[in-house]
Amino acid sequence: MENGKILIGTEKIDLSLTLMDSAQCFHWVERDGRFGAVLDGRPVWLWQEDGALFAAGDTDPTSLRRYLDLERDYSVLTREYAAYPEACRAVEAFPGLRVLRQPVWETVVSFILSANNNVGRIRKLVEAICLRYGRRFDTEYGELYGFPGAEVLRGIDPAELRTLGVGYRDRYLVESAAMIDDGLLPECPEELGYEETHSLLTKLPGVGDKVADCIQLFGCGQTEAFPVDVWVARLSRTVFHREDANRSRLGREMRELLGQDAGLLQQFLFHAARTGKLDL
DNA sequence: GCCCAGGAGATGT
DNA sequence: ACATCTCATGGG
């Protein structure tokens, strides 16, 4: 790994909140004030000094700015959704929270594991899979492990995966890996648009409407995707007065109600609800 | 022991 | 199209 210190930008971002506590990615580590991960096979460390964001590793400012969504002005959210006071309060409660654009395969693995699971255990499972099957990088700030590629995961015995604790999701991971490796998705799925991407992703075993929405929002840059989990289902009643008990239908209603940035707002509301800052 | 967690799939109507 | 049941696993 290359040494050096690269200036990434001076935009507002809360690295700890976005990378460690926002439940959109589960594989970052924090050591001595730096945040490390392997993105698309490239190890990187991030840290801030006097409001500026720096990186070290096999990376470049352009791809990191894209990953961290630094080009977006999040202050548009409170103007766009001024009609919903609780929503604006949620946005203002977490300055520097950003919605990532992660490598698609990494979000597929992470969110197949997320089904009927909790955040702490999702993180442990992702770490276990990377430690066991991913490539190891020895960097100047410590060792990092990447996600195993789809071509690796497709060849693993589900029973062996299960020993890591993934439970019944073992075959979902292996079979989805095979379909991805066989080219189910194009290079840039974001260009397909929401509906076509959604119908492709839900062909993957272990990927239903909610998990597909997470992959689209956190991995494809499709910000209209509105994943509805237990927290979002609850808050949709109090904030938007939606009573629909069916989460897939609720997600579609919310996408139609909130438009292109629905998913960005969802992330703030989700975090507000999960941390108890939003009364449900 | 029960209930819950960023649900999905199979089955039945 | 809609509701119901089951599916591992760990923590509260």
mmCIF file of C-alpha atoms in Angstrom, chain A residues 13-252:
data_model
loop_
_atom_site.group_PDB
_atom_site.id
_atom_site.type_symbol
_atom_site.label_atom_id
_atom_site.label_comp_id
_atom_site.label_asym_id
_atom_site.label_seq_id
_atom_site.Cartn_x
_atom_site.Cartn_y
_atom_site.Cartn_z
ATOM 1 C CA ILE A 13 -18.948 14.670 6.975
ATOM 2 C CA ASP A 14 -19.199 12.741 10.232
ATOM 3 C CA LEU A 15 -16.977 9.726 9.580
ATOM 4 C CA SER A 16 -17.806 7.903 12.786
ATOM 5 C CA LEU A 17 -21.536 8.248 12.282
ATOM 6 C CA THR A 18 -21.510 7.505 8.556
ATOM 7 C CA LEU A 19 -19.009 4.639 8.501
ATOM 8 C CA MET A 20 -19.467 3.004 11.918
ATOM 9 C CA ASP A 21 -22.963 3.724 13.251
ATOM 10 C CA SER A 22 -25.336 4.288 10.346
ATOM 11 C CA ALA A 23 -26.066 0.632 9.471
ATOM 12 C CA GLN A 24 -25.479 1.111 5.757
ATOM 13 C CA CYS A 25 -22.026 -0.517 5.827
ATOM 14 C CA PHE A 26 -20.607 -2.973 8.323
ATOM 15 C CA HIS A 27 -16.940 -3.520 7.566
ATOM 16 C CA TRP A 28 -15.133 -0.307 8.538
ATOM 17 C CA VAL A 29 -12.745 -0.393 11.477
ATOM 18 C CA GLU A 30 -11.558 2.499 13.641
ATOM 19 C CA ARG A 31 -8.029 2.693 15.001
ATOM 20 C CA ASP A 32 -6.346 5.721 16.554
ATOM 21 C CA GLY A 33 -8.782 8.188 15.063
ATOM 22 C CA ARG A 34 -8.559 6.734 11.566
ATOM 23 C CA PHE A 35 -11.175 4.728 9.723
ATOM 24 C CA GLY A 36 -10.067 1.847 7.539
ATOM 25 C CA ALA A 37 -11.667 -0.479 5.013
ATOM 26 C CA VAL A 38 -11.027 -2.238 1.736
ATOM 27 C CA LEU A 39 -13.174 -0.851 -1.076
ATOM 28 C CA ASP A 40 -13.318 -2.828 -4.310
ATOM 29 C CA GLY A 41 -10.040 -4.494 -3.397
ATOM 30 C CA ARG A 42 -8.269 -1.259 -2.471
ATOM 31 C CA PRO A 43 -7.300 -0.588 1.162
ATOM 32 C CA VAL A 44 -7.878 2.932 2.437
ATOM 33 C CA TRP A 45 -7.675 4.896 5.671
ATOM 34 C CA LEU A 46 -9.595 8.132 6.288
ATOM 35 C CA TRP A 47 -9.178 10.814 8.933
ATOM 36 C CA GLN A 48 -9.864 14.486 9.519
ATOM 37 C CA GLU A 49 -7.609 17.350 10.554
ATOM 38 C CA ASP A 50 -9.001 20.825 11.139
ATOM 39 C CA GLY A 51 -12.137 20.123 9.150
ATOM 40 C CA ALA A 52 -10.320 18.670 6.153
ATOM 41 C CA LEU A 53 -10.638 15.045 5.099
ATOM 42 C CA PHE A 54 -7.507 13.073 4.261
ATOM 43 C CA ALA A 55 -6.877 9.579 2.948
ATOM 44 C CA ALA A 56 -3.984 7.181 2.780
ATOM 45 C CA GLY A 57 -3.887 4.079 0.683
ATOM 46 C CA ASP A 58 -4.486 2.720 -2.769
ATOM 47 C CA THR A 59 -7.117 5.252 -3.685
ATOM 48 C CA ASP A 60 -7.844 8.586 -5.297
ATOM 49 C CA PRO A 61 -9.950 11.615 -4.414
ATOM 50 C CA THR A 62 -12.446 11.115 -7.224
ATOM 51 C CA SER A 63 -13.527 7.604 -6.255
ATOM 52 C CA LEU A 64 -13.572 8.443 -2.541
ATOM 53 C CA ARG A 65 -15.634 11.587 -3.073
ATOM 54 C CA ARG A 66 -18.098 9.454 -4.986
ATOM 55 C CA TYR A 67 -18.127 6.745 -2.315
ATOM 56 C CA LEU A 68 -18.708 9.323 0.441
ATOM 57 C CA ASP A 69 -21.250 11.298 -1.619
ATOM 58 C CA LEU A 70 -19.285 14.490 -1.008
ATOM 59 C CA GLU A 71 -20.596 16.252 -4.120
ATOM 60 C CA ARG A 72 -24.122 16.442 -2.709
ATOM 61 C CA ASP A 73 -25.453 19.376 -0.717
ATOM 62 C CA TYR A 74 -27.538 17.803 2.038
ATOM 63 C CA SER A 75 -29.053 21.122 3.053
ATOM 64 C CA VAL A 76 -31.536 20.707 0.203
ATOM 65 C CA LEU A 77 -33.338 18.076 2.267
ATOM 66 C CA THR A 78 -34.740 20.451 4.859
ATOM 67 C CA ARG A 79 -36.038 22.722 2.096
ATOM 68 C CA GLU A 80 -37.408 19.891 -0.021
ATOM 69 C CA TYR A 81 -39.202 18.283 2.921
ATOM 70 C CA ALA A 82 -40.142 21.413 4.873
ATOM 71 C CA ALA A 83 -43.719 20.101 5.043
ATOM 72 C CA TYR A 84 -42.594 17.390 7.474
ATOM 73 C CA PRO A 85 -41.228 18.973 10.668
ATOM 74 C CA GLU A 86 -40.121 15.687 12.292
ATOM 75 C CA ALA A 87 -38.242 14.800 9.135
ATOM 76 C CA CYS A 88 -36.429 18.144 9.123
ATOM 77 C CA ARG A 89 -35.548 17.703 12.762
ATOM 78 C CA ALA A 90 -34.086 14.283 11.992
ATOM 79 C CA VAL A 91 -31.933 15.763 9.227
ATOM 80 C CA GLU A 92 -30.728 18.577 11.478
ATOM 81 C CA ALA A 93 -30.032 16.176 14.345
ATOM 82 C CA PHE A 94 -27.292 14.386 12.390
ATOM 83 C CA PRO A 95 -25.125 16.881 10.529
ATOM 84 C CA GLY A 96 -22.473 15.100 8.519
ATOM 85 C CA LEU A 97 -24.418 11.877 8.021
ATOM 86 C CA ARG A 98 -24.131 10.882 4.374
ATOM 87 C CA VAL A 99 -25.540 8.087 2.229
ATOM 88 C CA LEU A 100 -22.710 6.083 0.721
ATOM 89 C CA ARG A 101 -22.339 4.739 -2.783
ATOM 90 C CA GLN A 102 -20.673 1.419 -2.035
ATOM 91 C CA PRO A 103 -19.505 -1.280 -4.427
ATOM 92 C CA VAL A 104 -22.661 -3.173 -5.364
ATOM 93 C CA TRP A 105 -21.394 -6.646 -4.537
ATOM 94 C CA GLU A 106 -20.437 -5.555 -1.029
ATOM 95 C CA THR A 107 -23.927 -4.224 -0.398
ATOM 96 C CA VAL A 108 -25.456 -7.437 -1.765
ATOM 97 C CA VAL A 109 -23.522 -9.525 0.757
ATOM 98 C CA SER A 110 -24.117 -7.135 3.642
ATOM 99 C CA PHE A 111 -27.850 -6.867 3.147
ATOM 100 C CA ILE A 112 -28.516 -10.528 2.434
ATOM 101 C CA LEU A 113 -27.057 -10.961 5.913
ATOM 102 C CA SER A 114 -29.268 -8.173 7.259
ATOM 103 C CA ALA A 115 -32.528 -10.064 6.746
ATOM 104 C CA ASN A 116 -34.273 -10.753 10.055
ATOM 105 C CA ASN A 117 -31.067 -9.852 11.861
ATOM 106 C CA ASN A 118 -29.701 -7.048 14.020
ATOM 107 C CA VAL A 119 -26.998 -4.509 13.317
ATOM 108 C CA GLY A 120 -24.467 -5.850 15.804
ATOM 109 C CA ARG A 121 -24.658 -9.351 14.462
ATOM 110 C CA ILE A 122 -24.614 -8.230 10.818
ATOM 111 C CA ARG A 123 -21.311 -6.533 11.541
ATOM 112 C CA LYS A 124 -19.883 -9.664 13.165
ATOM 113 C CA LEU A 125 -20.939 -11.830 10.239
ATOM 114 C CA VAL A 126 -19.491 -9.451 7.632
ATOM 115 C CA GLU A 127 -16.228 -9.329 9.567
ATOM 116 C CA ALA A 128 -16.123 -13.115 9.882
ATOM 117 C CA ILE A 129 -16.657 -13.596 6.139
ATOM 118 C CA CYS A 130 -13.999 -11.036 5.206
ATOM 119 C CA LEU A 131 -11.545 -12.476 7.724
ATOM 120 C CA ARG A 132 -12.089 -16.016 6.506
ATOM 121 C CA TYR A 133 -12.351 -15.564 2.743
ATOM 122 C CA GLY A 134 -11.253 -12.024 1.946
ATOM 123 C CA ARG A 135 -7.851 -10.782 0.928
ATOM 124 C CA ARG A 136 -5.660 -9.438 3.701
ATOM 125 C CA PHE A 137 -3.781 -6.157 3.346
ATOM 126 C CA ASP A 138 -0.988 -5.113 5.671
ATOM 127 C CA THR A 139 -1.026 -1.328 5.706
ATOM 128 C CA GLU A 140 0.858 1.385 7.518
ATOM 129 C CA TYR A 141 -1.976 1.714 10.045
ATOM 130 C CA GLY A 142 -2.839 -1.943 10.513
ATOM 131 C CA GLU A 143 -4.214 -4.920 8.666
ATOM 132 C CA LEU A 144 -7.429 -4.771 6.674
ATOM 133 C CA TYR A 145 -9.557 -7.483 5.064
ATOM 134 C CA GLY A 146 -11.593 -7.089 1.887
ATOM 135 C CA PHE A 147 -14.824 -8.759 0.851
ATOM 136 C CA PRO A 148 -14.321 -12.022 -1.000
ATOM 137 C CA GLY A 149 -15.370 -11.584 -4.620
ATOM 138 C CA ALA A 150 -18.462 -13.256 -6.024
ATOM 139 C CA GLU A 151 -16.185 -15.667 -7.903
ATOM 140 C CA VAL A 152 -14.805 -16.802 -4.539
ATOM 141 C CA LEU A 153 -18.039 -16.984 -2.583
ATOM 142 C CA ARG A 154 -19.830 -19.026 -5.255
ATOM 143 C CA GLY A 155 -17.382 -21.855 -4.719
ATOM 144 C CA ILE A 156 -17.829 -22.170 -0.978
ATOM 145 C CA ASP A 157 -19.789 -24.961 0.674
ATOM 146 C CA PRO A 158 -22.881 -23.434 2.336
ATOM 147 C CA ALA A 159 -22.343 -25.717 5.331
ATOM 148 C CA GLU A 160 -18.934 -24.152 5.842
ATOM 149 C CA LEU A 161 -20.449 -20.653 5.704
ATOM 150 C CA ARG A 162 -22.999 -21.708 8.272
ATOM 151 C CA THR A 163 -20.264 -22.469 10.785
ATOM 152 C CA LEU A 164 -19.562 -18.719 10.763
ATOM 153 C CA GLY A 165 -23.086 -18.100 12.054
ATOM 154 C CA VAL A 166 -24.939 -16.927 8.945
ATOM 155 C CA GLY A 167 -27.760 -19.405 9.608
ATOM 156 C CA TYR A 168 -30.261 -20.133 6.854
ATOM 157 C CA ARG A 169 -28.771 -17.353 4.738
ATOM 158 C CA ASP A 170 -25.858 -19.640 3.791
ATOM 159 C CA ARG A 171 -27.229 -20.771 0.443
ATOM 160 C CA TYR A 172 -28.560 -17.300 -0.365
ATOM 161 C CA LEU A 173 -24.999 -15.994 -0.285
ATOM 162 C CA VAL A 174 -23.552 -18.795 -2.409
ATOM 163 C CA GLU A 175 -26.341 -18.824 -5.001
ATOM 164 C CA SER A 176 -26.455 -15.041 -5.289
ATOM 165 C CA ALA A 177 -22.677 -15.008 -5.692
ATOM 166 C CA ALA A 178 -23.001 -17.381 -8.648
ATOM 167 C CA MET A 179 -25.688 -15.246 -10.304
ATOM 168 C CA ILE A 180 -23.692 -12.051 -9.837
ATOM 169 C CA ASP A 181 -20.515 -13.731 -11.075
ATOM 170 C CA ASP A 182 -22.442 -14.927 -14.131
ATOM 171 C CA GLY A 183 -23.274 -11.307 -14.955
ATOM 172 C CA LEU A 184 -26.804 -10.695 -13.697
ATOM 173 C CA LEU A 185 -26.068 -6.999 -13.255
ATOM 174 C CA PRO A 186 -24.482 -4.615 -15.765
ATOM 175 C CA GLU A 187 -21.344 -2.647 -14.921
ATOM 176 C CA CYS A 188 -23.308 0.437 -13.856
ATOM 177 C CA PRO A 189 -26.720 -0.684 -12.592
ATOM 178 C CA GLU A 190 -27.534 2.877 -11.548
ATOM 179 C CA GLU A 191 -28.042 3.729 -15.218
ATOM 180 C CA LEU A 192 -30.841 1.176 -15.504
ATOM 181 C CA GLY A 193 -33.187 3.219 -13.361
ATOM 182 C CA TYR A 194 -35.062 2.185 -10.249
ATOM 183 C CA GLU A 195 -37.621 -0.282 -11.606
ATOM 184 C CA GLU A 196 -35.326 -2.345 -13.792
ATOM 185 C CA THR A 197 -32.592 -2.496 -11.161
ATOM 186 C CA HIS A 198 -35.151 -3.549 -8.578
ATOM 187 C CA SER A 199 -36.518 -6.378 -10.697
ATOM 188 C CA LEU A 200 -33.005 -7.663 -11.436
ATOM 189 C CA LEU A 201 -31.908 -7.553 -7.796
ATOM 190 C CA THR A 202 -35.009 -9.332 -6.520
ATOM 191 C CA LYS A 203 -34.124 -12.296 -8.732
ATOM 192 C CA LEU A 204 -31.277 -12.976 -6.302
ATOM 193 C CA PRO A 205 -32.144 -15.501 -3.590
ATOM 194 C CA GLY A 206 -32.258 -13.742 -0.236
ATOM 195 C CA VAL A 207 -33.044 -10.398 -1.867
ATOM 196 C CA GLY A 208 -36.634 -9.239 -1.477
ATOM 197 C CA ASP A 209 -38.071 -5.762 -1.914
ATOM 198 C CA LYS A 210 -36.512 -4.293 1.226
ATOM 199 C CA VAL A 211 -33.007 -5.672 0.721
ATOM 200 C CA ALA A 212 -33.104 -4.654 -2.949
ATOM 201 C CA ASP A 213 -33.995 -1.111 -1.890
ATOM 202 C CA CYS A 214 -31.000 -1.073 0.475
ATOM 203 C CA ILE A 215 -28.674 -2.234 -2.305
ATOM 204 C CA GLN A 216 -30.076 0.416 -4.635
ATOM 205 C CA LEU A 217 -29.816 3.196 -2.057
ATOM 206 C CA PHE A 218 -26.422 2.320 -0.543
ATOM 207 C CA GLY A 219 -24.782 0.760 -3.588
ATOM 208 C CA CYS A 220 -26.341 2.110 -6.767
ATOM 209 C CA GLY A 221 -26.852 5.777 -5.988
ATOM 210 C CA GLN A 222 -30.593 5.394 -6.574
ATOM 211 C CA THR A 223 -31.694 7.825 -3.922
ATOM 212 C CA GLU A 224 -35.426 7.363 -4.477
ATOM 213 C CA ALA A 225 -35.247 3.827 -3.014
ATOM 214 C CA PHE A 226 -36.986 3.832 0.386
ATOM 215 C CA PRO A 227 -36.205 0.684 2.376
ATOM 216 C CA VAL A 228 -38.849 -0.107 4.988
ATOM 217 C CA ASP A 229 -37.661 -2.068 7.990
ATOM 218 C CA VAL A 230 -39.345 -2.311 11.383
ATOM 219 C CA TRP A 231 -38.192 1.173 12.432
ATOM 220 C CA VAL A 232 -39.202 2.879 9.215
ATOM 221 C CA ALA A 233 -42.573 1.165 9.239
ATOM 222 C CA ARG A 234 -43.218 2.598 12.714
ATOM 223 C CA LEU A 235 -42.019 6.107 11.930
ATOM 224 C CA SER A 236 -43.971 6.230 8.672
ATOM 225 C CA ARG A 237 -47.135 6.138 10.748
ATOM 226 C CA THR A 238 -46.190 9.001 13.047
ATOM 227 C CA VAL A 239 -44.308 11.222 10.589
ATOM 228 C CA PHE A 240 -46.283 10.633 7.390
ATOM 229 C CA HIS A 241 -49.546 9.164 8.742
ATOM 230 C CA ARG A 242 -49.272 6.050 6.592
ATOM 231 C CA GLU A 243 -51.092 3.044 7.986
ATOM 232 C CA ASP A 244 -50.186 0.411 5.420
ATOM 233 C CA ALA A 245 -49.059 -2.735 7.229
ATOM 234 C CA ASN A 246 -47.383 -4.126 4.113
ATOM 235 C CA ARG A 247 -43.803 -2.862 3.991
ATOM 236 C CA SER A 248 -43.246 -3.330 0.283
ATOM 237 C CA ARG A 249 -46.349 -1.339 -0.496
ATOM 238 C CA LEU A 250 -45.388 1.268 2.076
ATOM 239 C CA GLY A 251 -42.001 1.676 0.421
ATOM 240 C CA ARG A 252 -43.639 2.359 -2.915
#
